[in-house]
Structures are given as C-alpha cells and as structure tokens.
PDB file of C-alpha atoms in Angstrom:
ATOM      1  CA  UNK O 150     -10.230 -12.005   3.789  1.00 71.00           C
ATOM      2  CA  UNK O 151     -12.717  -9.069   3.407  1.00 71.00           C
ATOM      3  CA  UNK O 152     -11.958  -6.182   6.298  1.00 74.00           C
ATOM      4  CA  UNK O 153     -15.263  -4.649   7.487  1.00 56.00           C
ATOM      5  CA  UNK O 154     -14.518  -1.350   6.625  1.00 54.00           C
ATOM      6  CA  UNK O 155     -16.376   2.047   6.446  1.00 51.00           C
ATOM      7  CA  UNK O 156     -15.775   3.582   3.364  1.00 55.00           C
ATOM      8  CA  UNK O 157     -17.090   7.080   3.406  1.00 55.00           C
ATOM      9  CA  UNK O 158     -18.403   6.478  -0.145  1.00 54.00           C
ATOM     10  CA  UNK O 159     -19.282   3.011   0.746  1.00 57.00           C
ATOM     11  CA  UNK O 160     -18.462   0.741  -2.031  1.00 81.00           C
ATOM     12  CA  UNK O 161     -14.817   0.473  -1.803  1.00 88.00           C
ATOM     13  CA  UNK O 162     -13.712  -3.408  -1.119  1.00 96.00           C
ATOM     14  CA  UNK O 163     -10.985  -4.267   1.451  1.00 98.00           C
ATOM     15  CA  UNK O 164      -9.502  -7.151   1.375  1.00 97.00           C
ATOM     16  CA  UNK O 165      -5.940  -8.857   2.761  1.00 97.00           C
ATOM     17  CA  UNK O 166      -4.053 -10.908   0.234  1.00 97.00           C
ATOM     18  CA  UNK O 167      -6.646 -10.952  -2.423  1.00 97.00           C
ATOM     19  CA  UNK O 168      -5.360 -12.775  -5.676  1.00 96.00           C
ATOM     20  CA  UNK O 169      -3.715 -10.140  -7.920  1.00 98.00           C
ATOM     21  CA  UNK O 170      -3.322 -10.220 -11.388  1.00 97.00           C
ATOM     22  CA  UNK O 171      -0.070  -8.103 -13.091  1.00 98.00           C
ATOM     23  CA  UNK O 172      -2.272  -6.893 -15.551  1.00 98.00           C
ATOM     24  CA  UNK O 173      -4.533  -5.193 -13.058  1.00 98.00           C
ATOM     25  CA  UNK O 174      -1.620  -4.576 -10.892  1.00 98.00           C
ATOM     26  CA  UNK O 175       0.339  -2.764 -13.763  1.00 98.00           C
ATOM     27  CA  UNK O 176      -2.746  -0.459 -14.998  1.00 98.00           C
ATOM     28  CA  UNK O 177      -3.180   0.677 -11.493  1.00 98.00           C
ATOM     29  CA  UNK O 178       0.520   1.616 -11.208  1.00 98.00           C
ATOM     30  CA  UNK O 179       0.933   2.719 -14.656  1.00 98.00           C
ATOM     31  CA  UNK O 180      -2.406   5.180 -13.649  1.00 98.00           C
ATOM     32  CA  UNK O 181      -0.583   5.938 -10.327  1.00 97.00           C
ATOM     33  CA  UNK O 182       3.612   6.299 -11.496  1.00 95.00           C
ATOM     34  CA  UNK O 183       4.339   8.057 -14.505  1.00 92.00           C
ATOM     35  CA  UNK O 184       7.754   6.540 -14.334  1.00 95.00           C
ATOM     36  CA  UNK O 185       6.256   2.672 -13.969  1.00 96.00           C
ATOM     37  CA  UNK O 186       7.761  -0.437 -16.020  1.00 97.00           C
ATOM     38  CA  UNK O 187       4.921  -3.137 -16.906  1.00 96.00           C
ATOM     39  CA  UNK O 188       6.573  -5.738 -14.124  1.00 96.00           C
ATOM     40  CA  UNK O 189       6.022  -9.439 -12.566  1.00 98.00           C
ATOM     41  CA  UNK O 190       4.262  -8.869  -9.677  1.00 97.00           C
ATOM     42  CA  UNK O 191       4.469 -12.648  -8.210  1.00 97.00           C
ATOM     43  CA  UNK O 192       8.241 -12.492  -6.714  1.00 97.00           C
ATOM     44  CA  UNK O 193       7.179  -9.184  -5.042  1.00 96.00           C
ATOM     45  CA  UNK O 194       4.311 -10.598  -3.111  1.00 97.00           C
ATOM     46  CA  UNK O 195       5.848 -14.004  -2.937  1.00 96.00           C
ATOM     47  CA  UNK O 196       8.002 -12.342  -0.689  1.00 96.00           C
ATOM     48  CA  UNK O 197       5.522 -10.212   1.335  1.00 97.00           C
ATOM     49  CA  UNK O 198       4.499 -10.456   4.689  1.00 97.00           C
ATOM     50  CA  UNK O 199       1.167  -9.039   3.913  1.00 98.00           C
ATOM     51  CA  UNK O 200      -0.855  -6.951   1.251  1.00 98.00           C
ATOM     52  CA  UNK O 201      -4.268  -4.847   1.054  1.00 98.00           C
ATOM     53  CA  UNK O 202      -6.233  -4.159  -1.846  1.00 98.00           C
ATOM     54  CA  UNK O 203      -8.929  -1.779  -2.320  1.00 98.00           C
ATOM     55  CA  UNK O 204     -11.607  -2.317  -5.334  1.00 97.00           C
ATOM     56  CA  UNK O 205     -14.974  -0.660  -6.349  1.00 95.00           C
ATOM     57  CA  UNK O 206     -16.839  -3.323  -8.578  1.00 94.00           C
ATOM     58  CA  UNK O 207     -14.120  -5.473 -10.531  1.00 93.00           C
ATOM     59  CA  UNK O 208     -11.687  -2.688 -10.648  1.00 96.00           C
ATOM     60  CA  UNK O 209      -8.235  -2.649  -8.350  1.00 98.00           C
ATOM     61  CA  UNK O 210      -8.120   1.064  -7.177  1.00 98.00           C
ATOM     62  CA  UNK O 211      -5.910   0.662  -4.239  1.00 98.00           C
ATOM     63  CA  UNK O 212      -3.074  -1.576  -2.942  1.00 98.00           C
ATOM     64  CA  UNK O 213      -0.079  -1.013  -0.737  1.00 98.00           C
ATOM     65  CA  UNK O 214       2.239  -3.921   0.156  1.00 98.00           C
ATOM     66  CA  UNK O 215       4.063  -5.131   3.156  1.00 98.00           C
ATOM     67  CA  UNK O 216       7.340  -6.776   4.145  1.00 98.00           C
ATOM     68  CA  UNK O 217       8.718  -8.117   7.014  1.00 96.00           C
ATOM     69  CA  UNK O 218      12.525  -9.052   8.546  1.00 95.00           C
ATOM     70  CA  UNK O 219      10.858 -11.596  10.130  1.00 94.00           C
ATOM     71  CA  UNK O 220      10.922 -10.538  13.699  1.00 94.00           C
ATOM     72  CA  UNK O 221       9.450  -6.822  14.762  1.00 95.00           C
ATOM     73  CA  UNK O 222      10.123  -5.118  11.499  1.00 95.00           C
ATOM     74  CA  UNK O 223       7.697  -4.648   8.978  1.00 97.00           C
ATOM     75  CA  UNK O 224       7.775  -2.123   5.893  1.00 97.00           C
ATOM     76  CA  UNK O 225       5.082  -0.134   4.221  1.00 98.00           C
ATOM     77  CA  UNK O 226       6.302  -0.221   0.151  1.00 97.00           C
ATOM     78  CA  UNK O 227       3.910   0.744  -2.963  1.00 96.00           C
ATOM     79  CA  UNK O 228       1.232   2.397  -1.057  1.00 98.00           C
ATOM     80  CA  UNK O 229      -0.432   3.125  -4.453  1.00 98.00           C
ATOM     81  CA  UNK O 230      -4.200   4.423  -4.817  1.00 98.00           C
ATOM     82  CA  UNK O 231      -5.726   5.129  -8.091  1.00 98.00           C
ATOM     83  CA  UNK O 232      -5.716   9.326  -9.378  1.00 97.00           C
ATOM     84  CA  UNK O 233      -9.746   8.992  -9.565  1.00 96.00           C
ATOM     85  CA  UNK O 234      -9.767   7.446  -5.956  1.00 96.00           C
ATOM     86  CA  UNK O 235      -7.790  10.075  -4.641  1.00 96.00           C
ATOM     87  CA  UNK O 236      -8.248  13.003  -1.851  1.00 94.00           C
ATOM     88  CA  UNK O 237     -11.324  10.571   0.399  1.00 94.00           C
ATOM     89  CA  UNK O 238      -9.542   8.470   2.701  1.00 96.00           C
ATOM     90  CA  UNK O 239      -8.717   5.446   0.945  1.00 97.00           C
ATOM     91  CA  UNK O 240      -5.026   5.354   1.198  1.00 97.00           C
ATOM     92  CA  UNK O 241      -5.119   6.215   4.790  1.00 98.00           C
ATOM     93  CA  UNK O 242      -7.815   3.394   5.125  1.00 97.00           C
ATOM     94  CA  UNK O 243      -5.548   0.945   3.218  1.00 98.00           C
ATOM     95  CA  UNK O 244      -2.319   1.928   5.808  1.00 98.00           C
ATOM     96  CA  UNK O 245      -4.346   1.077   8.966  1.00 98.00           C
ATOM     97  CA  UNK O 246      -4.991  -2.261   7.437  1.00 98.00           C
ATOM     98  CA  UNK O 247      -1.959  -3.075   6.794  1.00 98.00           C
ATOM     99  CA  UNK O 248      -1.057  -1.801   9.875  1.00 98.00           C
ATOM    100  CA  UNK O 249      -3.315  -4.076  11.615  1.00 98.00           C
ATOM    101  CA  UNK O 250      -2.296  -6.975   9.457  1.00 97.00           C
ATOM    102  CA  UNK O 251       1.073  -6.588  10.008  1.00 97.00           C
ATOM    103  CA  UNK O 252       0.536  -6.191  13.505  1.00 97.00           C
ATOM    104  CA  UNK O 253      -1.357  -9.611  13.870  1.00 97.00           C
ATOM    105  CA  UNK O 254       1.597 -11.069  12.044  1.00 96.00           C
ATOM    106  CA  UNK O 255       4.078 -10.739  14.561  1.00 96.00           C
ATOM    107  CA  UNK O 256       5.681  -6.989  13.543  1.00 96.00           C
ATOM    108  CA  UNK O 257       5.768  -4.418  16.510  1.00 96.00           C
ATOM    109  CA  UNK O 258       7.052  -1.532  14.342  1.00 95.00           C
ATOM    110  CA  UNK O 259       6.015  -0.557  11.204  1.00 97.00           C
ATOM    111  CA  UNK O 260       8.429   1.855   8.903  1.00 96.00           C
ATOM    112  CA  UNK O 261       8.026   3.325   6.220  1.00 97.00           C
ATOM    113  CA  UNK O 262      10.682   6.169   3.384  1.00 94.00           C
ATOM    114  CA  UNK O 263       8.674   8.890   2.082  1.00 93.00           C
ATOM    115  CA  UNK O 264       9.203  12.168   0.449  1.00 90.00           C
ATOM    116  CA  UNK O 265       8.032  15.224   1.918  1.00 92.00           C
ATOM    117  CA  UNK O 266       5.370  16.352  -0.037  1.00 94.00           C
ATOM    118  CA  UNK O 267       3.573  12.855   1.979  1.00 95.00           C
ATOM    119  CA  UNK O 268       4.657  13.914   5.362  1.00 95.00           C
ATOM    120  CA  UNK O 269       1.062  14.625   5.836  1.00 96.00           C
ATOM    121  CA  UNK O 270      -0.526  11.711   4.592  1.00 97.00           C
ATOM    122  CA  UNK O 271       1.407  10.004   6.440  1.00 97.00           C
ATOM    123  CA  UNK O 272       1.007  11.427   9.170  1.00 97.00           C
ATOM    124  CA  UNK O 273      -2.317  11.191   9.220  1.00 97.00           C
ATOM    125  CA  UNK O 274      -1.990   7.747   9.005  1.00 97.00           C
ATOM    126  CA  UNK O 275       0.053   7.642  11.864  1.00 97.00           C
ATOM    127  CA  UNK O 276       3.827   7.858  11.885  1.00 96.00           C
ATOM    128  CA  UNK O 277       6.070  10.258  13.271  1.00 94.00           C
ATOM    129  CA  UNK O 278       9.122  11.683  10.926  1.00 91.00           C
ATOM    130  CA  UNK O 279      12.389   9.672  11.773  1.00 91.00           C
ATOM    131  CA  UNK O 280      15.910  10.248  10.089  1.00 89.00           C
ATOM    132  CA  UNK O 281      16.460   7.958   7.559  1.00 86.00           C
ATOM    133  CA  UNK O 282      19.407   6.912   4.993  1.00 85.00           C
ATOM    134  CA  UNK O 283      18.815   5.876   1.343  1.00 78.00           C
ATOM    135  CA  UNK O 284      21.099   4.486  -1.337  1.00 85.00           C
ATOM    136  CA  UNK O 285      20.346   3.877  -4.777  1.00 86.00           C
ATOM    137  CA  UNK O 286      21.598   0.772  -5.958  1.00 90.00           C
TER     138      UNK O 286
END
C-alpha cells in the first residue's frame, strides 16, 4: 500500500510492506551503518508487525521496521534513511507511518531505545524520554 504523503521534495515513495530485496536492503544499511554485516533480511520481516519504505525512482532510501508482542506493544527497530536523504523530513515522515500502521494493527504504545545524540529526532517525531535497560547478549 502506497501512503499519500507530502514529501517536501515531492518524489519520495511511501509505502507499507513493500517487497524488499536484501540486496537493496543491505546497500541502504551498508550506506547508513558503518558497522553493518551483508544479512538475510526475510526472518526479520517475517517476524514484523509492520514496515515502511521510502524510495525516489527505483532506489530504497528509507525504511524503518516494526514489531509487535502481540497485544499493545509495538517497537520502532532500524529506523534507517539513506546519508543523501538526510536532514528533510523523511525519517520523521517514515516514524509517523509506522506509527499509524502500527496503530491500525492493534498496538496502543509504541517504544522505541535510542542514543542521545537522536533525542531530538525523536522527539520530533513524537516520543517522550523514558528510562530504559539494555543488555547485550
């Protein structure tokens, strides 16, 4: 499904659960995470509750991924928007979505870990800082 959205540019491409491929999912995160491992993308959505991605012609430049605990949880993970797409709204346009999406799906609350230097992002996208734990496994 297509969301009618208003790109301030214009041609950016919403869309909820598009077919992904790994190969454009891994050059978009390879772009995005210096750290990131070419990976299998299908068990990750597989197990998704929803996903948004953003492109501008043929090209993937934005995707962020949710999952649910199948009640009023849901989970913002890999918000992820391409370093030439960055800085004009897009990743804040892809959170609503899935914010929306997720919402439609059953979740009341909508979470998400982030490190501080994105406190303002996401804030402007609409959550309020909560104390968290995290454990690497």
């Amino acid at each position: 499904m297509v969301i009618n959205d208003s790109s301030p540019a214009g041609d950016e491409v919403l869309a909820v659960r598009p077919e992904l491929t790994d190969a454009e999912l891994n050059e978009l995160f390879d772009a995005s995470w210096p750290e990131h491992r070419a990976t299998s993308f299908a068990p990750v959505l597989a197990r998704s509750l929803t996903w948004i991605a953003a492109r501008r012609g043929d090209r993937l430049v934005g995707f962020v991924n949710v999952v649910g605990d199948g009640g009023a949880h849901a989970f913002v993970l890999d918000t992820t928007v391409h370093p030439d797409e960055r800085r004009r709204g897009l990743g804040v346009r892809l959170v609503q979505a899935a914010a929306d999406e997720a919402r439609a799906r059953g979740a009341e609350w909508l979470h998400v870990d982030y490190e501080p230097h994105l406190e303002s992002f996401y804030g402007q996208c609409g959550f309020r800082p909560t104390a968290a734990g995290l454990r690497r496994l």
